[in-house]
Every structure is written in C-alpha cells, then in structure tokens.
C-alpha cells in the first residue's frame, strides 16, 4: 500500500521541462538555455517574415496591371528594397541556424547546452540591436537602393542607407558569434562515442555554415561600414566623384554575399537530410559524401563571387574562370540531391508533413540550381542579366533553401519544441498550397525574363500582363498556404494533443534520449553513442514507436529491411 501511495504521488508531480522550470518574462529575457534562445529567435524571425511577406504582397499587387496601381515608382523602389533587405538579413540568414540549430544542435550531439551560453544570449540581443538600427533608417528616410546597396547610388541617395548599413554591420556580429559557438560546441561537447562519422547530417550542415559565417561575414561588415563612412565623411572609397571605385564595392559585397547564399542553403541541406532519413526509414545513402559535400560547398562558395559581375567590365579571363568555378560548385550540390533520391528509393516512405516539404524542396531546388548554371554561362548571362529570370532563379534557390526547409524542420521539431501535435491533414493542405502557390508565382517569371522583362521596374508593357497576373495570383495562393500554417501551428499550441517523446520514431538523440519536452539541461545523464543516427535497420524498439497522431496505440513503422523484403 505504501509503495502504491509513493507511486501515485510521483505520478501526480508535474513534469519539469525547459518551458516551465522558470516562469515570467524575466526568465526568458535572461535565459541561458539554448532551447529558449531558439524560441526567442523563432518569434523574432517569424515577425520579420510577416513584415517582409506583406511587402511582397504589395509588390505583386502593384504589378497586377500595367501603369500605376497602388503606389508611385519611388514608393515601389522603397517597398521592394525593404522586402529584400528584411527577408535576407532578418529572416533567411538567421532562420534555420539560429532557430532550429540553437534548439536542436546541442541535444543532437548529447550536450547540455552550447559552449558559450551567455554569448548565445548576447547574439540574440545583438540581432535585435541591428534590426532596430535598420528600423531607424527605414522609418526616418526609407531605403531605395535595392538590398545590394550598390554604389555610387547608395553614396548619393538621401534615403536611410547609413542607418541600414550600420544595422547590417551589427547583425554581422550576431551571425559570427552564433557560428563561433556552434563550431566550439561540435568540437568540444560531443557525447562519448559520437565520432565525426556518427554526427547527424544537420550538425554537419550547421558546422559548414558556421565556417562560412566566421570567414565571410567580417567582409560584409567592413564593406557596409566603409559605405557608411563614405556617406558620412566623404572619404572617396567607392564614389567615383571622389576618386573611388564602385566596382570595388561589388567585389567586396559579393565576396560575402555569394557565400551568404550557403549560410542559408547549407543548414537547409542538413534539415532535408534529417527529414528524408527519418521518413524513409532508411539510412542516408552515401553518408560520408553527403557530409563532406557540405564542407566542399562551403569552401567553393568563396571562389565564385565574380559570376555576379559578368557585365561589370571584368576581363574575359576572369569571367571564364568564374564561370568554370560556378559549374564546379554544382558537383557537390548534385551529390546531395542524387543521394537523397537514392535514400528514398525502396524506402518505407511515411508521408507526413515534414517529408512533404522535403519532397517540395527536391522539386524546387534543382530548378534553381539548373537555372543558376544557365546564369553562370557567359553567353546566357549577358542577355538574362537584370531580368526577371534572375528574380525567379533567386527565389527558386532561396525560398526552397530558406523557407521550405525551415517549414519542414519547424514541423519536424515542433512536437519536441512544444510537446504538442498539429493537425496533420490541415498541415498537409497548407504544404500543398505553398508548393502550388510558389511555383505559380515564380515560374512565369522565368518566361518573363527570357522575353526581356527587366527586374526592379514598377511598370511594364501590356504584352507582359498575363504572366504578371498569373504570378500575382500565385502569390495569393502562397500567402493563403502560409496563413494556414500559422493557424495550424497556433491551434496546436492551444488545443493540440500531447506529443509522445518520439512521434516520428527518429534515431537522433533529441528523440531517443529526451522526454516529451526536453529537461532544462537536456539529459539526466550524458548519453553514450554506440550507433549512427540513421541505423534504422536495427530493431524497431531502439527508436521508440513513432505514430504522430497522439493515439495510445503505436502505429507500425516498417524498418528498412521490411521495406526491401
């Protein structure tokens, strides 16, 4: 009887986890818990994504008909510039590393936190300091240079370039500190037995991203700081009227900004690897090639910036070299895509929402990659330069790499973040709307570009009306899908069923060695790793009974061997 009373008392004790172990706003604003900092980043980047998304809708509404529809040409310049700057610097760059990486990476390697928790919190405050500094310039004077801040216009315009440049400079420190933290954490805090050949591929993606963040971001910081000094002190670095060289700005800017593409893409590659490995119930085909290709992409990304400058007057030799290097970087990227497809082949496909986003990525991203090869070809880039073909290519790479992977990862780790399951059917409908809406929005822009429609124009000849209208309708479908995602996830927070500890039957440590919600220090004791993260050919009970619907009866998820028999 006494034993039963003690057991009942233990059962009645509330579950202590990272969300409830400390309460109040102060506990969040001063937290050193990497998981809570990930949630703070989540709230932040979603806020800026909403702002950038509203600006995108305004752009498409203006382009619904030829002539002035909603705004003047000058207002349009401000709107599309702010859309690009907000989406790049305040959403795409921090989204996957700062949100999903902060939450999942330490748990995935068996650590209790990142190496420098205070530095981690400081990076979030620096992020907001940079964002608020940008906001000062946006509110007081606007921004009309395009997100690239090209000189000499950016040194002459009366808009808030100085404040925005200083804001980007500050944001760079947040990115550098996050990268530094992740590199030290991966090197020094892996659990016993977790060798480099057993690391989850998401960790490999974040590790390669961190290298790029540390090496490339200082170049952007120096560039925008010099731009601000040019405007304030008139020192003649980029302004040709003062003896400066505007092409020098382009070299500096793209030396960072092309590697910055991989700051957005490499962690997304890691997310896709996790989703395909988990929902195909099969080890990632060619694990070592997929892992090392992330490092190869990080290295080669520093060598191809000149393909953005084929029409800038650089020598034919330099243009040819940059073109060949652009083709070369497609090799490790192609290795990843082919290995993901091979991993799905004859796997036990479990078609859940995260996998839908991964499959959408596998459709969308190669289109962005192939059109990138086209733009890296000298004979094609010259006529397509600064047309809507470039706009479409950019979004097929960035939205697939940034948005689709982020949404897939968010749905995947949502039950571990908040301990709740979302409505699977509603989430799948939202994913389908996003996929359809995205392609209807941006694929017509490839056609517009080949027909000569220049980008950044707020008006166009009547012959382009049908394709612009189709693109605008697609943006409405895309917006509806994103709104449905918000409804689905917010509903899960309020009324969603409690998630089991491992709803997907996944094999990485955050699923196999933590409870429904991770404890404040992740693990009761440090796990010892004796297998790889994708060893789904082992017994089913090792990975738990993932079912994903909150029911008490586990669904049977076939292992790899069952799928092939």
Coordinates of C-alpha atoms in Angstrom, one line a residue:
X1 CA 0.0 0.0 0.0
X2 CA 2.8 2.4 0.9
X3 CA 4.6 1.6 -2.4
X4 CA 1.3 2.4 -4.3
X5 CA 1.0 5.7 -2.4
X6 CA 4.5 6.8 -3.3
X7 CA 4.0 5.8 -6.9
X8 CA 0.7 7.8 -7.1
X9 CA 2.5 10.8 -5.5
X10 CA 5.2 10.6 -8.2
X11 CA 2.6 10.3 -10.9
X12 CA 0.9 13.5 -9.6
X13 CA 4.1 15.5 -9.8
X14 CA 4.1 18.0 -12.7
X15 CA 6.6 17.3 -15.5
X16 CA 9.6 19.7 -15.2
X17 CA 10.8 20.7 -18.6
X18 CA 12.6 23.7 -20.3
X19 CA 9.3 25.6 -20.8
X20 CA 8.1 25.6 -17.2
X21 CA 11.1 25.2 -15.0
X22 CA 11.3 29.0 -14.7
X23 CA 8.4 31.4 -15.3
X24 CA 8.0 35.0 -16.1
X25 CA 9.2 37.4 -18.8
X26 CA 12.5 38.0 -17.0
X27 CA 13.3 34.3 -17.0
X28 CA 13.0 34.3 -20.8
X29 CA 14.9 37.6 -21.4
X30 CA 17.8 36.4 -19.2
X31 CA 17.8 32.7 -20.1
X32 CA 21.0 30.9 -20.9
X33 CA 19.1 27.8 -22.1
X34 CA 19.8 27.2 -25.8
X35 CA 16.3 25.9 -26.4
X36 CA 14.6 29.0 -25.0
X37 CA 17.0 31.2 -27.1
X38 CA 15.9 29.2 -30.1
X39 CA 12.3 30.0 -29.3
X40 CA 13.2 33.7 -28.9
X41 CA 14.8 33.6 -32.4
X42 CA 11.7 31.8 -33.7
X43 CA 9.4 34.6 -32.5
X44 CA 11.8 37.2 -33.9
X45 CA 12.3 35.8 -37.4
X46 CA 8.6 35.0 -37.8
X47 CA 7.8 38.6 -37.0
X48 CA 10.2 39.9 -39.7
X49 CA 9.0 37.2 -42.2
X50 CA 5.4 38.6 -41.8
X51 CA 6.6 42.1 -42.4
X52 CA 8.6 41.0 -45.5
X53 CA 5.7 38.9 -46.7
X54 CA 3.3 41.9 -46.5
X55 CA 5.7 43.9 -48.6
X56 CA 5.9 41.1 -51.2
X57 CA 2.1 41.1 -51.5
X58 CA 2.2 44.9 -52.1
X59 CA 4.8 44.4 -54.8
X60 CA 2.7 41.8 -56.6
X61 CA -0.5 43.9 -56.3
X62 CA 1.3 46.9 -57.9
X63 CA 2.3 44.6 -60.8
X64 CA -1.2 43.2 -61.3
X65 CA -1.8 45.7 -64.1
X66 CA 0.4 47.9 -66.3
X67 CA 0.8 51.5 -65.1
X68 CA 0.5 52.8 -61.6
X69 CA -1.8 50.6 -59.5
X70 CA -1.2 51.2 -55.8
X71 CA 2.0 53.3 -55.5
X72 CA 4.4 55.6 -57.3
X73 CA 7.7 54.5 -58.8
X74 CA 9.6 55.9 -55.9
X75 CA 7.4 54.2 -53.3
X76 CA 7.8 50.9 -55.2
X77 CA 11.6 51.3 -55.0
X78 CA 11.4 51.6 -51.3
X79 CA 9.0 48.6 -50.9
X80 CA 11.0 46.1 -53.0
X81 CA 14.2 47.2 -51.3
X82 CA 12.8 46.7 -47.8
X83 CA 11.3 43.4 -48.8
X84 CA 14.7 42.2 -50.0
X85 CA 16.7 43.6 -47.0
X86 CA 14.3 42.2 -44.4
X87 CA 14.0 38.8 -46.0
X88 CA 17.7 38.4 -46.5
X89 CA 19.2 39.8 -43.3
X90 CA 16.4 39.3 -40.8
X91 CA 14.8 36.1 -42.0
X92 CA 16.7 33.8 -44.4
X93 CA 20.2 34.1 -42.9
X94 CA 19.2 33.6 -39.2
X95 CA 16.1 31.3 -39.7
X96 CA 17.5 27.8 -39.8
X97 CA 20.8 28.2 -37.9
X98 CA 19.5 30.5 -35.1
X99 CA 16.1 28.8 -34.6
X100 CA 16.4 25.1 -35.4
X101 CA 20.2 25.0 -34.9
X102 CA 20.0 26.6 -31.5
X103 CA 17.2 24.4 -30.4
X104 CA 18.4 21.0 -31.8
X105 CA 22.2 21.0 -32.2
X106 CA 23.3 20.6 -28.6
X107 CA 20.8 17.8 -28.0
X108 CA 21.7 16.1 -31.2
X109 CA 25.3 15.8 -30.1
X110 CA 24.5 14.9 -26.4
X111 CA 25.5 18.2 -24.9
X112 CA 23.7 20.0 -22.1
X113 CA 24.0 23.4 -23.8
X114 CA 26.2 25.3 -26.3
X115 CA 29.8 26.0 -25.4
X116 CA 29.1 29.7 -24.6
X117 CA 25.5 30.2 -23.3
X118 CA 26.0 33.9 -22.4
X119 CA 27.4 34.6 -25.8
X120 CA 24.4 32.8 -27.3
X121 CA 22.0 35.1 -25.5
X122 CA 24.1 38.1 -26.4
X123 CA 23.9 37.1 -30.1
X124 CA 20.1 37.4 -29.9
X125 CA 20.3 40.8 -28.3
X126 CA 22.8 41.9 -31.0
X127 CA 20.4 40.6 -33.6
X128 CA 17.6 42.9 -32.3
X129 CA 20.0 45.8 -31.9
X130 CA 20.9 45.5 -35.5
X131 CA 17.3 45.2 -36.5
X132 CA 16.3 48.3 -34.6
X133 CA 19.2 50.2 -36.1
X134 CA 17.9 49.3 -39.6
X135 CA 14.4 50.3 -38.5
X136 CA 15.6 53.8 -37.6
X137 CA 16.8 54.3 -41.2
X138 CA 13.7 52.7 -42.7
X139 CA 11.2 54.8 -40.6
X140 CA 13.1 58.1 -40.9
X141 CA 14.2 58.0 -44.6
X142 CA 13.2 54.7 -46.1
X143 CA 15.6 52.7 -48.3
X144 CA 15.6 52.7 -52.1
X145 CA 18.9 51.2 -53.2
X146 CA 17.9 47.6 -53.6
X147 CA 19.1 45.1 -50.9
X148 CA 22.6 45.1 -52.5
X149 CA 23.3 48.8 -51.7
X150 CA 25.2 49.3 -55.0
X151 CA 27.4 52.3 -55.3
X152 CA 27.6 55.1 -56.5
X153 CA 23.8 55.4 -56.0
X154 CA 23.9 54.3 -52.3
X155 CA 26.5 57.1 -51.6
X156 CA 24.3 59.7 -53.2
X157 CA 20.7 58.9 -52.3
X158 CA 19.0 60.8 -49.4
X159 CA 17.4 57.6 -48.1
X160 CA 18.5 55.9 -44.8
X161 CA 21.4 53.9 -46.2
X162 CA 23.7 54.9 -43.4
X163 CA 21.5 53.6 -40.6
X164 CA 20.6 50.4 -42.5
X165 CA 24.3 49.8 -43.3
X166 CA 25.2 50.2 -39.6
X167 CA 22.3 47.8 -38.8
X168 CA 23.7 45.2 -41.2
X169 CA 27.1 45.7 -39.6
X170 CA 25.7 45.0 -36.2
X171 CA 23.8 42.0 -37.4
X172 CA 27.0 40.5 -38.7
X173 CA 28.3 40.2 -35.1
X174 CA 25.3 38.1 -34.2
X175 CA 26.0 35.8 -37.1
X176 CA 29.7 35.5 -36.3
X177 CA 29.0 34.7 -32.6
X178 CA 26.5 32.0 -33.4
X179 CA 28.9 30.4 -35.9
X180 CA 31.7 30.5 -33.3
X181 CA 29.5 29.0 -30.7
X182 CA 28.4 26.1 -32.9
X183 CA 32.0 25.2 -34.0
X184 CA 33.3 25.1 -30.5
X185 CA 30.2 23.1 -29.3
X186 CA 30.6 20.5 -32.1
X187 CA 34.4 20.1 -31.5
X188 CA 34.4 20.0 -27.7
X189 CA 31.0 18.9 -26.4
X190 CA 30.1 15.7 -28.3
X191 CA 28.8 12.8 -26.3
X192 CA 31.1 9.8 -25.7
X193 CA 31.1 7.6 -28.8
X194 CA 29.8 10.4 -31.1
X195 CA 32.5 10.4 -33.7
X196 CA 32.6 12.6 -36.7
X197 CA 31.3 9.7 -38.8
X198 CA 28.3 9.4 -36.5
X199 CA 27.2 13.0 -36.5
X200 CA 23.7 13.8 -37.8
X201 CA 23.8 15.5 -41.2
X202 CA 22.0 18.5 -39.8
X203 CA 25.0 19.0 -37.5
X204 CA 27.4 18.7 -40.5
X205 CA 25.3 21.4 -42.3
X206 CA 25.5 23.7 -39.3
X207 CA 29.2 23.1 -38.9
X208 CA 29.9 24.0 -42.5
X209 CA 27.6 27.0 -42.2
X210 CA 29.5 28.3 -39.2
X211 CA 32.8 28.2 -41.0
X212 CA 31.3 30.4 -43.7
X213 CA 29.7 32.7 -41.1
X214 CA 33.1 33.3 -39.4
X215 CA 35.2 33.8 -42.5
X216 CA 32.8 35.7 -44.8
X217 CA 30.7 37.9 -42.5
X218 CA 33.6 40.2 -41.5
X219 CA 34.0 41.1 -45.2
X220 CA 30.4 42.3 -45.3
X221 CA 30.8 44.1 -42.0
X222 CA 33.8 46.0 -43.3
X223 CA 32.1 46.8 -46.6
X224 CA 28.9 48.3 -45.2
X225 CA 31.0 50.2 -42.5
X226 CA 33.1 51.7 -45.3
X227 CA 29.9 52.6 -47.1
X228 CA 28.6 54.4 -44.0
X229 CA 31.9 56.2 -43.6
X230 CA 31.8 57.1 -47.3
X231 CA 28.4 58.8 -46.8
X232 CA 29.3 60.5 -43.5
X233 CA 32.9 61.6 -44.1
X234 CA 33.2 61.6 -48.0
X235 CA 36.5 59.8 -48.0
X236 CA 36.4 58.5 -51.6
X237 CA 36.5 54.7 -51.4
X238 CA 33.5 53.9 -53.7
X239 CA 32.3 57.2 -55.0
X240 CA 33.9 57.9 -58.4
X241 CA 33.3 61.6 -58.0
X242 CA 35.8 61.5 -55.1
X243 CA 38.3 59.1 -56.8
X244 CA 36.6 55.9 -55.5
X245 CA 35.8 52.7 -57.4
X246 CA 32.2 51.5 -57.4
X247 CA 33.3 48.1 -58.8
X248 CA 35.4 47.6 -55.7
X249 CA 32.2 47.7 -53.7
X250 CA 30.7 44.9 -55.9
X251 CA 33.8 42.7 -55.3
X252 CA 33.6 43.2 -51.6
X253 CA 29.8 42.8 -51.4
X254 CA 29.6 39.6 -53.5
X255 CA 32.7 38.0 -51.8
X256 CA 30.4 37.8 -48.8
X257 CA 27.0 37.6 -50.4
X258 CA 27.6 34.5 -52.5
X259 CA 28.9 32.6 -49.5
X260 CA 25.9 34.0 -47.7
X261 CA 23.8 32.0 -50.1
X262 CA 25.3 28.9 -48.5
X263 CA 24.7 30.3 -45.0
X264 CA 21.1 30.0 -46.0
X265 CA 21.4 26.7 -48.0
X266 CA 23.8 24.5 -46.1
X267 CA 21.7 24.3 -42.9
X268 CA 18.7 23.7 -45.1
X269 CA 20.5 20.8 -46.7
X270 CA 21.0 19.4 -43.2
X271 CA 17.3 19.7 -42.5
X272 CA 16.4 17.8 -45.7
X273 CA 18.8 15.0 -44.8
X274 CA 17.1 14.6 -41.4
X275 CA 13.6 14.6 -42.9
X276 CA 14.5 12.1 -45.7
X277 CA 16.4 9.8 -43.3
X278 CA 13.6 9.7 -40.8
X279 CA 10.6 9.4 -43.1
X280 CA 12.1 6.9 -45.5
X281 CA 13.1 4.7 -42.5
X282 CA 16.4 4.2 -44.3
X283 CA 20.0 5.3 -43.8
X284 CA 21.1 8.2 -45.9
X285 CA 22.8 6.8 -49.0
X286 CA 26.4 7.8 -49.2
X287 CA 26.5 9.4 -45.8
X288 CA 30.2 10.4 -45.9
X289 CA 29.8 12.0 -49.4
X290 CA 26.7 14.0 -48.2
X291 CA 28.6 15.2 -45.1
X292 CA 31.8 16.1 -46.8
X293 CA 30.0 17.8 -49.7
X294 CA 28.8 20.4 -47.2
X295 CA 32.4 21.3 -46.4
X296 CA 33.2 21.3 -50.1
X297 CA 30.4 23.7 -50.9
X298 CA 31.5 26.0 -48.0
X299 CA 35.0 26.1 -49.5
X300 CA 34.0 26.5 -53.1
X301 CA 31.4 29.2 -52.2
X302 CA 34.3 31.6 -51.6
X303 CA 35.6 31.3 -55.2
X304 CA 32.6 32.1 -57.4
X305 CA 31.6 35.6 -56.5
X306 CA 32.6 37.0 -59.8
X307 CA 29.7 35.4 -61.7
X308 CA 27.5 38.2 -60.3
X309 CA 29.7 40.7 -62.2
X310 CA 29.9 39.3 -65.8
X311 CA 28.6 42.6 -67.2
X312 CA 30.7 44.8 -64.9
X313 CA 33.6 45.1 -67.2
X314 CA 35.9 42.4 -65.7
X315 CA 38.3 40.7 -68.1
X316 CA 37.3 37.8 -70.3
X317 CA 39.8 35.6 -68.5
X318 CA 38.4 36.4 -65.0
X319 CA 34.8 35.8 -66.3
X320 CA 35.8 32.4 -67.8
X321 CA 37.4 31.3 -64.6
X322 CA 34.4 32.3 -62.5
X323 CA 32.1 30.6 -65.0
X324 CA 34.1 27.3 -64.7
X325 CA 34.1 27.5 -60.9
X326 CA 30.4 28.1 -60.9
X327 CA 29.9 24.8 -62.8
X328 CA 32.3 23.1 -60.4
X329 CA 30.2 24.0 -57.3
X330 CA 27.3 22.2 -58.9
X331 CA 29.1 18.9 -58.3
X332 CA 28.9 18.6 -54.5
X333 CA 25.3 20.0 -54.7
X334 CA 24.4 17.4 -57.2
X335 CA 25.9 14.7 -55.0
X336 CA 23.5 15.7 -52.2
X337 CA 20.4 15.6 -54.4
X338 CA 21.3 12.3 -56.0
X339 CA 22.0 10.7 -52.6
X340 CA 18.7 12.0 -51.2
X341 CA 16.8 10.4 -54.1
X342 CA 18.7 7.2 -53.7
X343 CA 17.8 7.3 -50.0
X344 CA 14.1 7.5 -50.8
X345 CA 14.4 4.6 -53.3
X346 CA 12.8 1.5 -51.9
X347 CA 12.5 3.1 -48.5
X348 CA 9.4 2.7 -46.3
X349 CA 8.0 6.2 -47.1
X350 CA 5.9 7.6 -44.3
X351 CA 4.2 10.6 -45.9
X352 CA 3.9 13.2 -43.2
X353 CA 4.0 17.0 -43.4
X354 CA 7.8 17.4 -42.9
X355 CA 8.5 14.9 -45.7
X356 CA 6.1 16.8 -48.0
X357 CA 8.3 19.9 -47.5
X358 CA 11.4 17.8 -48.3
X359 CA 9.8 16.5 -51.5
X360 CA 8.8 20.0 -52.4
X361 CA 12.5 21.0 -51.9
X362 CA 13.7 18.2 -54.1
X363 CA 11.4 19.5 -56.9
X364 CA 12.1 23.2 -56.5
X365 CA 15.8 23.4 -55.6
X366 CA 17.1 21.6 -58.7
X367 CA 15.2 24.1 -60.9
X368 CA 17.1 26.9 -59.0
X369 CA 20.3 25.0 -59.4
X370 CA 20.0 24.3 -63.2
X371 CA 19.0 28.0 -63.9
X372 CA 22.0 29.0 -61.8
X373 CA 24.2 27.0 -64.2
X374 CA 22.5 28.9 -67.1
X375 CA 23.3 32.2 -65.4
X376 CA 26.8 31.0 -64.8
X377 CA 27.2 30.5 -68.6
X378 CA 28.7 33.7 -70.2
X379 CA 26.7 33.6 -73.3
X380 CA 23.4 33.2 -71.5
X381 CA 24.1 35.5 -68.5
X382 CA 24.6 38.7 -70.6
X383 CA 21.1 38.7 -72.2
X384 CA 19.4 37.4 -69.0
X385 CA 21.3 39.7 -66.6
X386 CA 18.9 42.0 -64.6
X387 CA 15.8 40.4 -66.0
X388 CA 13.0 38.6 -64.2
X389 CA 14.9 35.3 -65.0
X390 CA 17.3 36.3 -62.2
X391 CA 14.4 37.1 -59.8
X392 CA 12.9 33.6 -60.5
X393 CA 16.2 31.8 -60.1
X394 CA 17.0 33.7 -56.8
X395 CA 13.6 32.7 -55.3
X396 CA 13.8 29.1 -56.5
X397 CA 17.1 28.8 -54.6
X398 CA 16.4 31.0 -51.6
X399 CA 12.7 30.1 -50.9
X400 CA 13.4 26.4 -51.4
X401 CA 16.6 26.5 -49.3
X402 CA 15.3 29.0 -46.7
X403 CA 11.5 28.8 -46.5
X404 CA 10.7 25.2 -47.5
X405 CA 13.5 23.7 -45.4
X406 CA 12.7 26.0 -42.5
X407 CA 9.0 25.0 -42.6
X408 CA 9.9 21.3 -42.9
X409 CA 12.3 21.5 -40.0
X410 CA 9.8 23.5 -37.9
X411 CA 7.1 20.9 -38.4
X412 CA 9.6 18.1 -37.7
X413 CA 10.9 19.5 -34.4
X414 CA 7.6 21.2 -33.4
X415 CA 6.5 18.3 -31.1
X416 CA 9.8 18.4 -29.4
X417 CA 9.7 22.2 -29.1
X418 CA 6.3 22.5 -27.6
X419 CA 5.2 18.9 -26.8
X420 CA 2.1 19.2 -29.0
X421 CA 0.9 17.6 -32.2
X422 CA -0.6 19.7 -35.0
X423 CA -3.5 18.7 -37.3
X424 CA -1.8 16.6 -39.9
X425 CA -4.4 17.0 -42.6
X426 CA -4.5 20.7 -42.2
X427 CA -0.7 20.9 -42.3
X428 CA -0.5 18.8 -45.5
X429 CA -3.1 21.1 -47.2
X430 CA -1.0 24.1 -46.2
X431 CA 2.1 22.5 -47.6
X432 CA 0.3 21.7 -50.9
X433 CA -0.9 25.3 -51.2
X434 CA 2.6 26.7 -50.5
X435 CA 4.1 24.4 -53.2
X436 CA 1.5 25.3 -55.8
X437 CA 1.5 29.0 -54.9
X438 CA 5.3 29.2 -55.0
X439 CA 5.5 27.7 -58.5
X440 CA 2.6 29.7 -59.9
X441 CA 4.2 32.8 -58.5
X442 CA 7.8 32.4 -59.7
X443 CA 7.8 30.0 -62.7
X444 CA 6.1 32.6 -65.0
X445 CA 9.0 34.9 -64.1
X446 CA 11.4 32.7 -65.9
X447 CA 9.4 33.2 -69.1
X448 CA 9.1 37.0 -68.4
X449 CA 12.9 37.1 -68.1
X450 CA 13.5 35.3 -71.4
X451 CA 11.1 37.7 -73.1
X452 CA 13.1 40.7 -71.8
X453 CA 11.1 41.9 -68.7
X454 CA 13.7 43.8 -66.6
X455 CA 13.6 43.4 -62.8
X456 CA 13.0 46.2 -60.4
X457 CA 10.6 48.0 -62.7
X458 CA 7.2 49.1 -61.3
X459 CA 5.7 49.3 -64.8
X460 CA 5.8 47.1 -67.9
X461 CA 4.4 46.9 -71.5
X462 CA 0.9 45.3 -71.9
X463 CA 2.4 42.2 -73.5
X464 CA 3.6 41.0 -70.1
X465 CA 0.2 41.5 -68.4
X466 CA -1.0 37.8 -68.4
X467 CA 2.2 36.4 -66.9
X468 CA 2.4 39.2 -64.3
X469 CA -1.3 38.5 -63.3
X470 CA -0.6 34.8 -63.1
X471 CA 2.4 35.5 -60.8
X472 CA 0.3 37.7 -58.6
X473 CA -2.5 35.1 -58.3
X474 CA 0.2 32.6 -57.3
X475 CA 1.3 35.0 -54.5
X476 CA -2.2 34.9 -53.1
X477 CA -2.2 31.1 -53.1
X478 CA 1.3 31.1 -51.4
X479 CA 0.1 33.6 -48.8
X480 CA -3.0 31.5 -48.1
X481 CA -0.8 28.5 -47.5
X482 CA 1.4 30.4 -45.1
X483 CA -1.6 31.7 -43.3
X484 CA -2.9 28.2 -42.9
X485 CA 0.5 27.1 -41.5
X486 CA 0.2 29.8 -38.8
X487 CA -3.4 28.7 -38.0
X488 CA -2.4 25.1 -37.8
X489 CA 0.6 25.6 -35.5
X490 CA -1.1 28.1 -33.2
X491 CA -4.1 25.8 -32.9
X492 CA -1.7 23.0 -31.9
X493 CA -0.3 25.2 -29.1
X494 CA -3.8 25.8 -27.7
X495 CA -5.7 22.6 -28.4
X496 CA -3.2 20.1 -29.9
X497 CA -2.8 16.6 -28.5
X498 CA 0.2 15.9 -26.3
X499 CA 3.0 14.5 -28.4
X500 CA 4.9 11.3 -27.4
X501 CA 8.6 11.5 -26.8
X502 CA 9.4 10.2 -30.2
X503 CA 6.4 10.8 -32.5
X504 CA 8.4 10.1 -35.7
X505 CA 10.3 7.1 -34.5
X506 CA 13.5 9.0 -35.3
X507 CA 17.0 7.9 -34.5
X508 CA 18.9 11.0 -33.3
X509 CA 19.4 11.8 -29.6
X510 CA 16.9 14.6 -29.3
X511 CA 14.2 12.0 -30.0
X512 CA 15.6 8.8 -28.4
X513 CA 17.1 10.2 -25.1
X514 CA 14.8 13.0 -24.0
X515 CA 11.2 13.1 -22.8
X516 CA 8.1 14.6 -24.4
X517 CA 9.8 18.0 -23.8
X518 CA 13.5 18.3 -23.0
X519 CA 14.5 19.0 -19.4
X520 CA 16.3 22.3 -18.7
X521 CA 19.7 20.5 -19.1
X522 CA 18.5 18.2 -21.9
X523 CA 19.7 14.9 -20.3
X524 CA 19.6 13.3 -16.9
X525 CA 23.0 11.8 -17.7
X526 CA 25.2 12.1 -20.7
X527 CA 24.3 9.6 -23.3
X528 CA 26.8 7.2 -24.8
X529 CA 26.5 6.8 -28.5
X530 CA 27.1 3.3 -30.0
X531 CA 25.5 3.6 -33.4
X532 CA 24.9 6.1 -36.3
X533 CA 21.9 8.4 -36.5
X534 CA 20.3 6.6 -39.4
X535 CA 20.7 3.0 -38.4
X536 CA 17.0 2.2 -39.0
X537 CA 17.9 -1.4 -39.9
X538 CA 18.3 -2.0 -36.1
X539 CA 15.4 -3.3 -34.0
X540 CA 12.3 -1.0 -34.0
X541 CA 12.2 -0.7 -30.3
X542 CA 15.5 1.2 -30.3
X543 CA 13.8 4.2 -31.9
X544 CA 10.6 4.1 -30.0
X545 CA 7.1 3.7 -31.5
X546 CA 6.6 6.8 -33.5
X547 CA 3.0 7.4 -34.6
X548 CA 2.4 11.1 -34.8
X549 CA -1.3 11.1 -34.2
X550 CA -1.3 11.2 -30.4
X551 CA -3.2 7.9 -30.1
X552 CA -2.4 5.4 -27.4
X553 CA -1.8 2.6 -30.0
X554 CA 1.5 2.9 -31.7
X555 CA 1.5 2.6 -35.5
X556 CA 3.8 0.2 -37.1
X557 CA 6.6 1.9 -38.9
X558 CA 8.4 -0.6 -41.1
X559 CA 12.2 -0.8 -40.8
X560 CA 14.5 -0.7 -43.8
X561 CA 14.7 -4.5 -44.1
X562 CA 10.9 -4.9 -44.1
X563 CA 10.6 -2.3 -46.9
X564 CA 13.0 -4.2 -49.1
X565 CA 11.7 -7.7 -48.5

